[in-house]
XYZ file of N, CA and C in Angstrom:
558
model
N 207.734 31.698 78.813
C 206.550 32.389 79.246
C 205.517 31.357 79.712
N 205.364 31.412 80.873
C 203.981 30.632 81.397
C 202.201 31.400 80.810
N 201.936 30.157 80.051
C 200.702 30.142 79.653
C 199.579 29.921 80.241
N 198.259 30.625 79.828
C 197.191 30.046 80.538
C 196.933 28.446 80.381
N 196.168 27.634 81.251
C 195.470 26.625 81.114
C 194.448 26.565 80.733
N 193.705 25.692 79.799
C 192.461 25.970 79.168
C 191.600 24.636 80.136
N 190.453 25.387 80.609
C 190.319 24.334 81.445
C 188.711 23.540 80.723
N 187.948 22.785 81.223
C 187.238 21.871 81.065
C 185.632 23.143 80.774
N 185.314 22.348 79.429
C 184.053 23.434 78.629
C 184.523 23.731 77.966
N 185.878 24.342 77.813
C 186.421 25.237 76.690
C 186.627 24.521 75.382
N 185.822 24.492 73.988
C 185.615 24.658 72.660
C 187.129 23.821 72.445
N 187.998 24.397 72.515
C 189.300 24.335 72.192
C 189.946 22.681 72.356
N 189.136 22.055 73.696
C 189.500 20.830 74.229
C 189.052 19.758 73.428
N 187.891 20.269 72.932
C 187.021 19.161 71.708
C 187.267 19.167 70.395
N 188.127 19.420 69.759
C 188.694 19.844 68.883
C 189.833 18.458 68.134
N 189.485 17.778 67.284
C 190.647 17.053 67.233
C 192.322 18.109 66.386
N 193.110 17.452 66.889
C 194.287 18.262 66.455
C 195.275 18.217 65.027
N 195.550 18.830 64.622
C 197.009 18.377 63.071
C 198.018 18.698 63.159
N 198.624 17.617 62.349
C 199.903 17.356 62.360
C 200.659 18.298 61.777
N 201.295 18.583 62.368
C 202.501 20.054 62.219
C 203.684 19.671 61.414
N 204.526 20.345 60.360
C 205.845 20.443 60.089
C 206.893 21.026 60.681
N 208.052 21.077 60.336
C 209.401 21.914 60.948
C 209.173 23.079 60.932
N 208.403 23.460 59.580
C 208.416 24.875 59.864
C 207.305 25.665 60.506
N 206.710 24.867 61.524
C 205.510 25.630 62.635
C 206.004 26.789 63.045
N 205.502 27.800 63.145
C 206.052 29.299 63.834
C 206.245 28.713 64.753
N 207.586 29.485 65.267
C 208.292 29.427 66.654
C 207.838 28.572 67.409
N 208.504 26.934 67.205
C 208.422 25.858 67.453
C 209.032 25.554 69.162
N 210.443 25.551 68.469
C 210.855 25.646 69.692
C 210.515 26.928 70.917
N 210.296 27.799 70.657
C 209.769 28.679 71.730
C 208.570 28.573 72.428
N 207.218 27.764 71.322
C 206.629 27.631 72.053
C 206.722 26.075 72.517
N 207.541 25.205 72.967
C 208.102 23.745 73.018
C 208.318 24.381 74.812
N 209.285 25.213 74.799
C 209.842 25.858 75.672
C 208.821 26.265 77.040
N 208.286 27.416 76.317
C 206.760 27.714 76.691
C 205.789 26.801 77.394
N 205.482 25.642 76.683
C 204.986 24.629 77.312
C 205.282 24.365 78.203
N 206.629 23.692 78.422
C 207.440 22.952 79.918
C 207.829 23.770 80.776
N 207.372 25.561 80.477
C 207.601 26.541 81.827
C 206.456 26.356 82.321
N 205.056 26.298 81.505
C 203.845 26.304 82.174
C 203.723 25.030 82.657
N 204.079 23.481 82.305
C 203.781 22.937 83.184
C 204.730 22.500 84.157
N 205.436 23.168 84.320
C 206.419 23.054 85.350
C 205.598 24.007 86.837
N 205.289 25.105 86.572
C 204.755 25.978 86.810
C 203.473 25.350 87.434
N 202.889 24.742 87.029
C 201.455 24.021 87.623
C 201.287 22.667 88.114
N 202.606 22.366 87.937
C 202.888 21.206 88.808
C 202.651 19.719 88.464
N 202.533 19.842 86.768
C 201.783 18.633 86.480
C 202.804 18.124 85.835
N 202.800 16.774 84.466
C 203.999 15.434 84.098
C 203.468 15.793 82.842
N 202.477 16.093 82.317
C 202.082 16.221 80.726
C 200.983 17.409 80.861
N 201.084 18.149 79.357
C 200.527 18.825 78.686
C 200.403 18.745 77.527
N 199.568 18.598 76.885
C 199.435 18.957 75.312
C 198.563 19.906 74.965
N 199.029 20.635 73.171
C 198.819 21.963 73.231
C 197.452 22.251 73.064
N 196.635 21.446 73.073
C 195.115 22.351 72.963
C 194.841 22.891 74.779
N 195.751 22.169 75.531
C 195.543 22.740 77.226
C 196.148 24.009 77.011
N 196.569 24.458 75.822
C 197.150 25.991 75.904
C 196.427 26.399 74.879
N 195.303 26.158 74.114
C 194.836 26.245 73.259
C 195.246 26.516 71.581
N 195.896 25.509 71.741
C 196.415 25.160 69.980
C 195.894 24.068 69.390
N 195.624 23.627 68.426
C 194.551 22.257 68.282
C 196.138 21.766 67.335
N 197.112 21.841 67.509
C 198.222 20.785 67.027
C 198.753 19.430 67.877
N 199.428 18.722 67.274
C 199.709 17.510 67.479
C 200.959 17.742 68.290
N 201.028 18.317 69.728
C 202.421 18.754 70.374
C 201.978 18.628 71.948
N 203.128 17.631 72.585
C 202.911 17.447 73.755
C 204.154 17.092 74.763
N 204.277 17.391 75.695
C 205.054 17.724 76.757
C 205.276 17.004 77.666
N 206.055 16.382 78.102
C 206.514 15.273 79.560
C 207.022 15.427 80.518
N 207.299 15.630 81.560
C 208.151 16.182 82.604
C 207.972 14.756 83.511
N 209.076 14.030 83.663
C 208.923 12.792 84.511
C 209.633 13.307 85.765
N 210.602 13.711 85.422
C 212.026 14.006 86.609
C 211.287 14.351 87.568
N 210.049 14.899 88.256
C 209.530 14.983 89.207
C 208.950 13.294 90.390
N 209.102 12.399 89.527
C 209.163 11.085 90.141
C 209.912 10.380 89.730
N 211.124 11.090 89.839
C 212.128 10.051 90.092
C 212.647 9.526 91.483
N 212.426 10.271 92.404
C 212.213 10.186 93.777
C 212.291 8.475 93.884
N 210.231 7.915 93.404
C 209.959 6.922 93.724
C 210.169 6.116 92.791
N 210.152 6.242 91.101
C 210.434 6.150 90.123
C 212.127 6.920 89.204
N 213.224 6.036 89.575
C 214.517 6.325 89.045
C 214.998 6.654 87.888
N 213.703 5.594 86.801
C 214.208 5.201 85.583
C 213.510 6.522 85.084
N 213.027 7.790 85.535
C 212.589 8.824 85.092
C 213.963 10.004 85.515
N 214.790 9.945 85.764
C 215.304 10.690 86.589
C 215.706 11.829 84.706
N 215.110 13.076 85.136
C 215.978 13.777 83.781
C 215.206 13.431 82.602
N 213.997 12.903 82.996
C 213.046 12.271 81.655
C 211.833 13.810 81.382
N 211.901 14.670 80.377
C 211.537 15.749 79.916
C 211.870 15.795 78.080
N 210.883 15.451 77.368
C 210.783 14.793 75.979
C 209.487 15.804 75.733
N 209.567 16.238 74.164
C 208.744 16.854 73.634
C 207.938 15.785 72.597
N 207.068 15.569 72.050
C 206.465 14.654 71.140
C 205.729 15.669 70.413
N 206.465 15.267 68.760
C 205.627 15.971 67.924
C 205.164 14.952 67.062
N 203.453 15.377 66.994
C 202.865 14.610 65.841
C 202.573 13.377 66.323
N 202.724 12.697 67.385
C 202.498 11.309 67.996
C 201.293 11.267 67.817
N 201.709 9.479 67.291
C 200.041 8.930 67.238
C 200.408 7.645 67.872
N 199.311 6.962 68.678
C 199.741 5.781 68.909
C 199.064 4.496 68.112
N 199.583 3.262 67.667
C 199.712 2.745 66.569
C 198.995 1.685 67.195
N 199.366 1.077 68.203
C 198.870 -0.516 68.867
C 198.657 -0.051 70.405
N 197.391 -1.001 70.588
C 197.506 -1.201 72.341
C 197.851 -2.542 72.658
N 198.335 -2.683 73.676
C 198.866 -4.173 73.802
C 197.594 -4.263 74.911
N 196.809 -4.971 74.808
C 195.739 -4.969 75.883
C 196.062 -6.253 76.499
N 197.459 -6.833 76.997
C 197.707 -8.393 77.541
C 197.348 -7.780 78.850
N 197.503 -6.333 79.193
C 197.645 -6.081 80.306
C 197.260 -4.693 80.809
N 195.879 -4.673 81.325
C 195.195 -3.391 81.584
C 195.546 -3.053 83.325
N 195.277 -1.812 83.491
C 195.600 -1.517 84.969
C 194.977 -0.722 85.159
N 194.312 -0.142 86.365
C 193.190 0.811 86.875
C 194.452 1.454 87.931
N 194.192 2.724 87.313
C 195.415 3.926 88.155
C 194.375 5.225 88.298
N 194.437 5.656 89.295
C 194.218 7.950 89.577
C 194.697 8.222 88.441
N 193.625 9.029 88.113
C 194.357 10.272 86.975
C 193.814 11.858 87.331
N 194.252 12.775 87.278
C 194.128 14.161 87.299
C 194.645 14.578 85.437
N 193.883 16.245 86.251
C 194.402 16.705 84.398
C 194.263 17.813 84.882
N 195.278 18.787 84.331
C 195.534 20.214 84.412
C 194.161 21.031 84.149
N 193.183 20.872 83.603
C 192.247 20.740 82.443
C 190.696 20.817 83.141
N 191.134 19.807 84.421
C 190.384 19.515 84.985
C 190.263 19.345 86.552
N 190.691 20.675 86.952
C 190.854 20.985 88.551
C 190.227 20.526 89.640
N 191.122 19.612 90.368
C 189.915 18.757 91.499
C 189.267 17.342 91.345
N 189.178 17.172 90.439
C 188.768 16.079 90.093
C 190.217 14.950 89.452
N 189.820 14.117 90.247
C 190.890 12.405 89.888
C 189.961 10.837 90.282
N 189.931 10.470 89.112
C 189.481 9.727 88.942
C 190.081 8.229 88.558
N 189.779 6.489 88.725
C 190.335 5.923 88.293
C 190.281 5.419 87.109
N 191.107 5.212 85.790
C 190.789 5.037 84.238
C 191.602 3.724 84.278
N 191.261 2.931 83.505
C 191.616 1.976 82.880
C 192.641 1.656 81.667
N 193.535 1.455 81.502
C 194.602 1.792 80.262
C 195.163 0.409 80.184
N 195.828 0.248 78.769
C 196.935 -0.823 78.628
C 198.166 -0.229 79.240
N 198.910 -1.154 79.603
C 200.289 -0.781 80.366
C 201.156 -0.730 79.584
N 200.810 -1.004 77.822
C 201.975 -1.174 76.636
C 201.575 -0.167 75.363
N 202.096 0.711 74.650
C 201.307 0.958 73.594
C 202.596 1.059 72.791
N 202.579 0.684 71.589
C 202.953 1.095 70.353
C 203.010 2.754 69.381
N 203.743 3.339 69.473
C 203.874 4.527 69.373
C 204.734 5.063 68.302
N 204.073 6.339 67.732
C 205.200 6.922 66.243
C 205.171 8.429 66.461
N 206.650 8.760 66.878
C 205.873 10.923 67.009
C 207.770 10.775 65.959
N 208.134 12.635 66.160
C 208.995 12.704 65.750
C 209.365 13.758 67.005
N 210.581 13.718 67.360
C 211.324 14.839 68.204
C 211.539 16.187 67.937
N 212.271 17.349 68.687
C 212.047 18.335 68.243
C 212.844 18.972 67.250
N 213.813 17.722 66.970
C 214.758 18.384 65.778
C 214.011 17.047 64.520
N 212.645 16.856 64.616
C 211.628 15.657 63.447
C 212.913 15.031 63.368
N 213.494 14.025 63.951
C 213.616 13.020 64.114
C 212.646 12.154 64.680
N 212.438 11.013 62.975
C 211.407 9.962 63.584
C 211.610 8.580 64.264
N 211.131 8.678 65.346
C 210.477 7.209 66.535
C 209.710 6.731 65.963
N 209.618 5.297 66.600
C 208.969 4.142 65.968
C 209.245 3.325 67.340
N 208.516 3.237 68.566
C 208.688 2.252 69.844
C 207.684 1.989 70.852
N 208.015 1.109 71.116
C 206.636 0.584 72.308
C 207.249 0.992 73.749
N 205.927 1.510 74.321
C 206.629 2.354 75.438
C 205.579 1.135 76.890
N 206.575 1.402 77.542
C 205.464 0.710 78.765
C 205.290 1.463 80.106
N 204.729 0.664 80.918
C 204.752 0.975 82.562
C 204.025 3.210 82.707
N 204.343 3.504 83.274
C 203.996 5.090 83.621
C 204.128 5.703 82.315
N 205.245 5.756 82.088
C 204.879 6.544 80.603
C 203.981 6.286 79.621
N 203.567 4.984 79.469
C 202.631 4.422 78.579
C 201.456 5.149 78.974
N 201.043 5.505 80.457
C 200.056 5.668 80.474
C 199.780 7.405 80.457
N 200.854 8.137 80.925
C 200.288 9.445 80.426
C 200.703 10.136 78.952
N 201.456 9.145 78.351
C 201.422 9.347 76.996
C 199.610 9.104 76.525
N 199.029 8.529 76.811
C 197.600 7.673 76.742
C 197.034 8.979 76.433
N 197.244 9.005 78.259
C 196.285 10.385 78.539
C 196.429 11.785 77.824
N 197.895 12.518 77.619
C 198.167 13.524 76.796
C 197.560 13.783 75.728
N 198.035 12.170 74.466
C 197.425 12.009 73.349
C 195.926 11.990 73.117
N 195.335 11.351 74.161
C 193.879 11.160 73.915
C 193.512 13.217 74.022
N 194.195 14.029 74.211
C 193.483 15.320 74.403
C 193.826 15.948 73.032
N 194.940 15.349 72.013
C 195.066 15.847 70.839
C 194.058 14.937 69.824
N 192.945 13.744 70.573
C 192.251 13.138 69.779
C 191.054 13.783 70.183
N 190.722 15.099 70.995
C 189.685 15.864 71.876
C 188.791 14.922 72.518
N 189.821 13.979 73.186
C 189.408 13.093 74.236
C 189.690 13.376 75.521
N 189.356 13.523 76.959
C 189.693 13.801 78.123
C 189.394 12.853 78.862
N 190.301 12.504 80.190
C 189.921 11.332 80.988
C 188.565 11.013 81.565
N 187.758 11.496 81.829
C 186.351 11.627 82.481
C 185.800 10.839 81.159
N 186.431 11.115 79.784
C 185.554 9.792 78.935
C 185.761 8.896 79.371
N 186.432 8.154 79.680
C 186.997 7.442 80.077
C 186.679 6.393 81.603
N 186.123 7.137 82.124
C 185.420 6.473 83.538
C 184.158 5.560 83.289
N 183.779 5.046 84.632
C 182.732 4.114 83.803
C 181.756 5.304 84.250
N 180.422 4.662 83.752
C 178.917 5.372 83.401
C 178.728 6.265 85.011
N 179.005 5.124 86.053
C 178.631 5.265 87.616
C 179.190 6.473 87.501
N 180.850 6.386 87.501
C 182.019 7.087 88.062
C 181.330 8.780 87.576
N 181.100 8.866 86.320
C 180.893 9.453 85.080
C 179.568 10.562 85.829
N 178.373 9.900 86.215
C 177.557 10.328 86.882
C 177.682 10.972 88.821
N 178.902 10.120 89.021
C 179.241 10.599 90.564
C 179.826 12.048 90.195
N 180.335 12.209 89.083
C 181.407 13.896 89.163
C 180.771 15.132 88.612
N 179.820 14.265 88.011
C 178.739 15.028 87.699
C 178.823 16.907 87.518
N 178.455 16.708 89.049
C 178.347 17.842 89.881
C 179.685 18.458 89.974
N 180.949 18.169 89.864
C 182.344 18.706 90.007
C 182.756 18.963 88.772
N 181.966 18.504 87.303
C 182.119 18.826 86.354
C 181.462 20.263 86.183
N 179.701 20.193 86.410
C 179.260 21.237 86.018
C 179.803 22.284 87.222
N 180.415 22.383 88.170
C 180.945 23.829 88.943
C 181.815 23.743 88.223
N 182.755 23.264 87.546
C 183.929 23.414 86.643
C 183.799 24.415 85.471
N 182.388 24.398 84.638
C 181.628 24.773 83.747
C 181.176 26.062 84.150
N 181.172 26.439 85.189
C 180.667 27.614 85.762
C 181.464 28.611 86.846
N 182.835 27.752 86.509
C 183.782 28.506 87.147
C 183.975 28.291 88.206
N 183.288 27.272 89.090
C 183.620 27.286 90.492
C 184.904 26.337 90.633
N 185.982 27.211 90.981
C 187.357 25.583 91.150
C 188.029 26.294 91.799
N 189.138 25.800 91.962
C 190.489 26.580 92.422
C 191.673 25.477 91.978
N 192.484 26.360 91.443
C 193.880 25.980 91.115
C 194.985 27.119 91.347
N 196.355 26.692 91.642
C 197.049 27.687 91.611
C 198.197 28.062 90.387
N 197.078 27.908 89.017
C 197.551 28.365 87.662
C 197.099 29.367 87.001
N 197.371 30.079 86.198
C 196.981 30.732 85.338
C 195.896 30.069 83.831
N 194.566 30.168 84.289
C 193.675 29.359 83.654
C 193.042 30.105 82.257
N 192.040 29.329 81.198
C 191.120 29.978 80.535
C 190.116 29.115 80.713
N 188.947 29.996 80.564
C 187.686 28.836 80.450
C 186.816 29.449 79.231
N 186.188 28.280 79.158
C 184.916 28.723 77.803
C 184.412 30.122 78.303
N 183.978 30.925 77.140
C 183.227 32.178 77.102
C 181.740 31.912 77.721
N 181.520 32.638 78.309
C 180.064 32.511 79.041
C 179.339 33.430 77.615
């Protein structure tokens, strides 16, 4: 079932998230759920407060750049409970980011290209690995939304003040996407 998107204002986004067990109601269904909706909207990550759940559960879909990127080919991984442990800051990189979350707006963020990482899979089998290059970085980004962090923190002060204005029409409903959205209650 494709879900709404909870988009930018909405309560739900600021929220830090908890860590879930095996026995979460209908885990795998809503695991499932997830990767129809973001398949559906066209994006590489979701995590669940963008569907409005404040748990520790998030979604990958790489296989869409494998095109230009190979070593993704068939790369679609669920992460439960991930936290990330270390940044390797030998090596920062300024990349575009978009967010389901946040329609229209892409901005450039700053990230380590290495992080140190602990989730468990969807049958809680636990990981323990340092991830690099692209995945490092929208693992970054995913996780930082189960820490009710969003990329726009993330920009500098300037950047921050240029979107200003694309934030607050966001806030007031003015956007367009071609998803099935929620926004904060007026």
């Amino acid at each position: 079932m494709i879900l709404p998107i909870y988009i930018y204002g909405h309560p739900v986004l600021r929220k830090i998230s908890e860590d879930i067990d095996a026995g979460f109601p209908n885990l795998k269904e809503l695991i499932s759920n997830m990767f129809e909706t973001l398949t559906a909207s066209d994006g590489v990550g979701l995590a669940a407060p963008q569907i409005g759940l404040n748990v520790r559960l998030v979604v990958i879909d790489l296989d869409v750049l494998s095109e230009d990127l190979p070593e993704y080919k068939d790369f679609r991984k669920a992460y439960i409970n991930p936290h990330i442990i270390e940044y390797d800051d030998t090596n920062i990189d300024s990349s575009e980011e978009g967010c389901l979350s946040i329609p229209g707006v892409h901005e450039n963020v700053k990230r380590p290209t290495r992080i140190h990482v602990k989730y468990v899979d969807e049958d809680f089998n636990e990981h323990d690995e340092w991830v690099e290059g692209y995945l490092a970085r929208v693992m970054q980004h995913e996780f930082d939304h189960l820490d009710a962090k969003m990329f726009v923190d993330r920009v500098t002060p300037l950047r921050r003040q240029l979107i200003k204005s694309k934030l607050k029409a966001i806030l007031q409903g003015r956007f367009k996407c071609n998803y099935r959205v929620k926004t904060a209650k007026k």
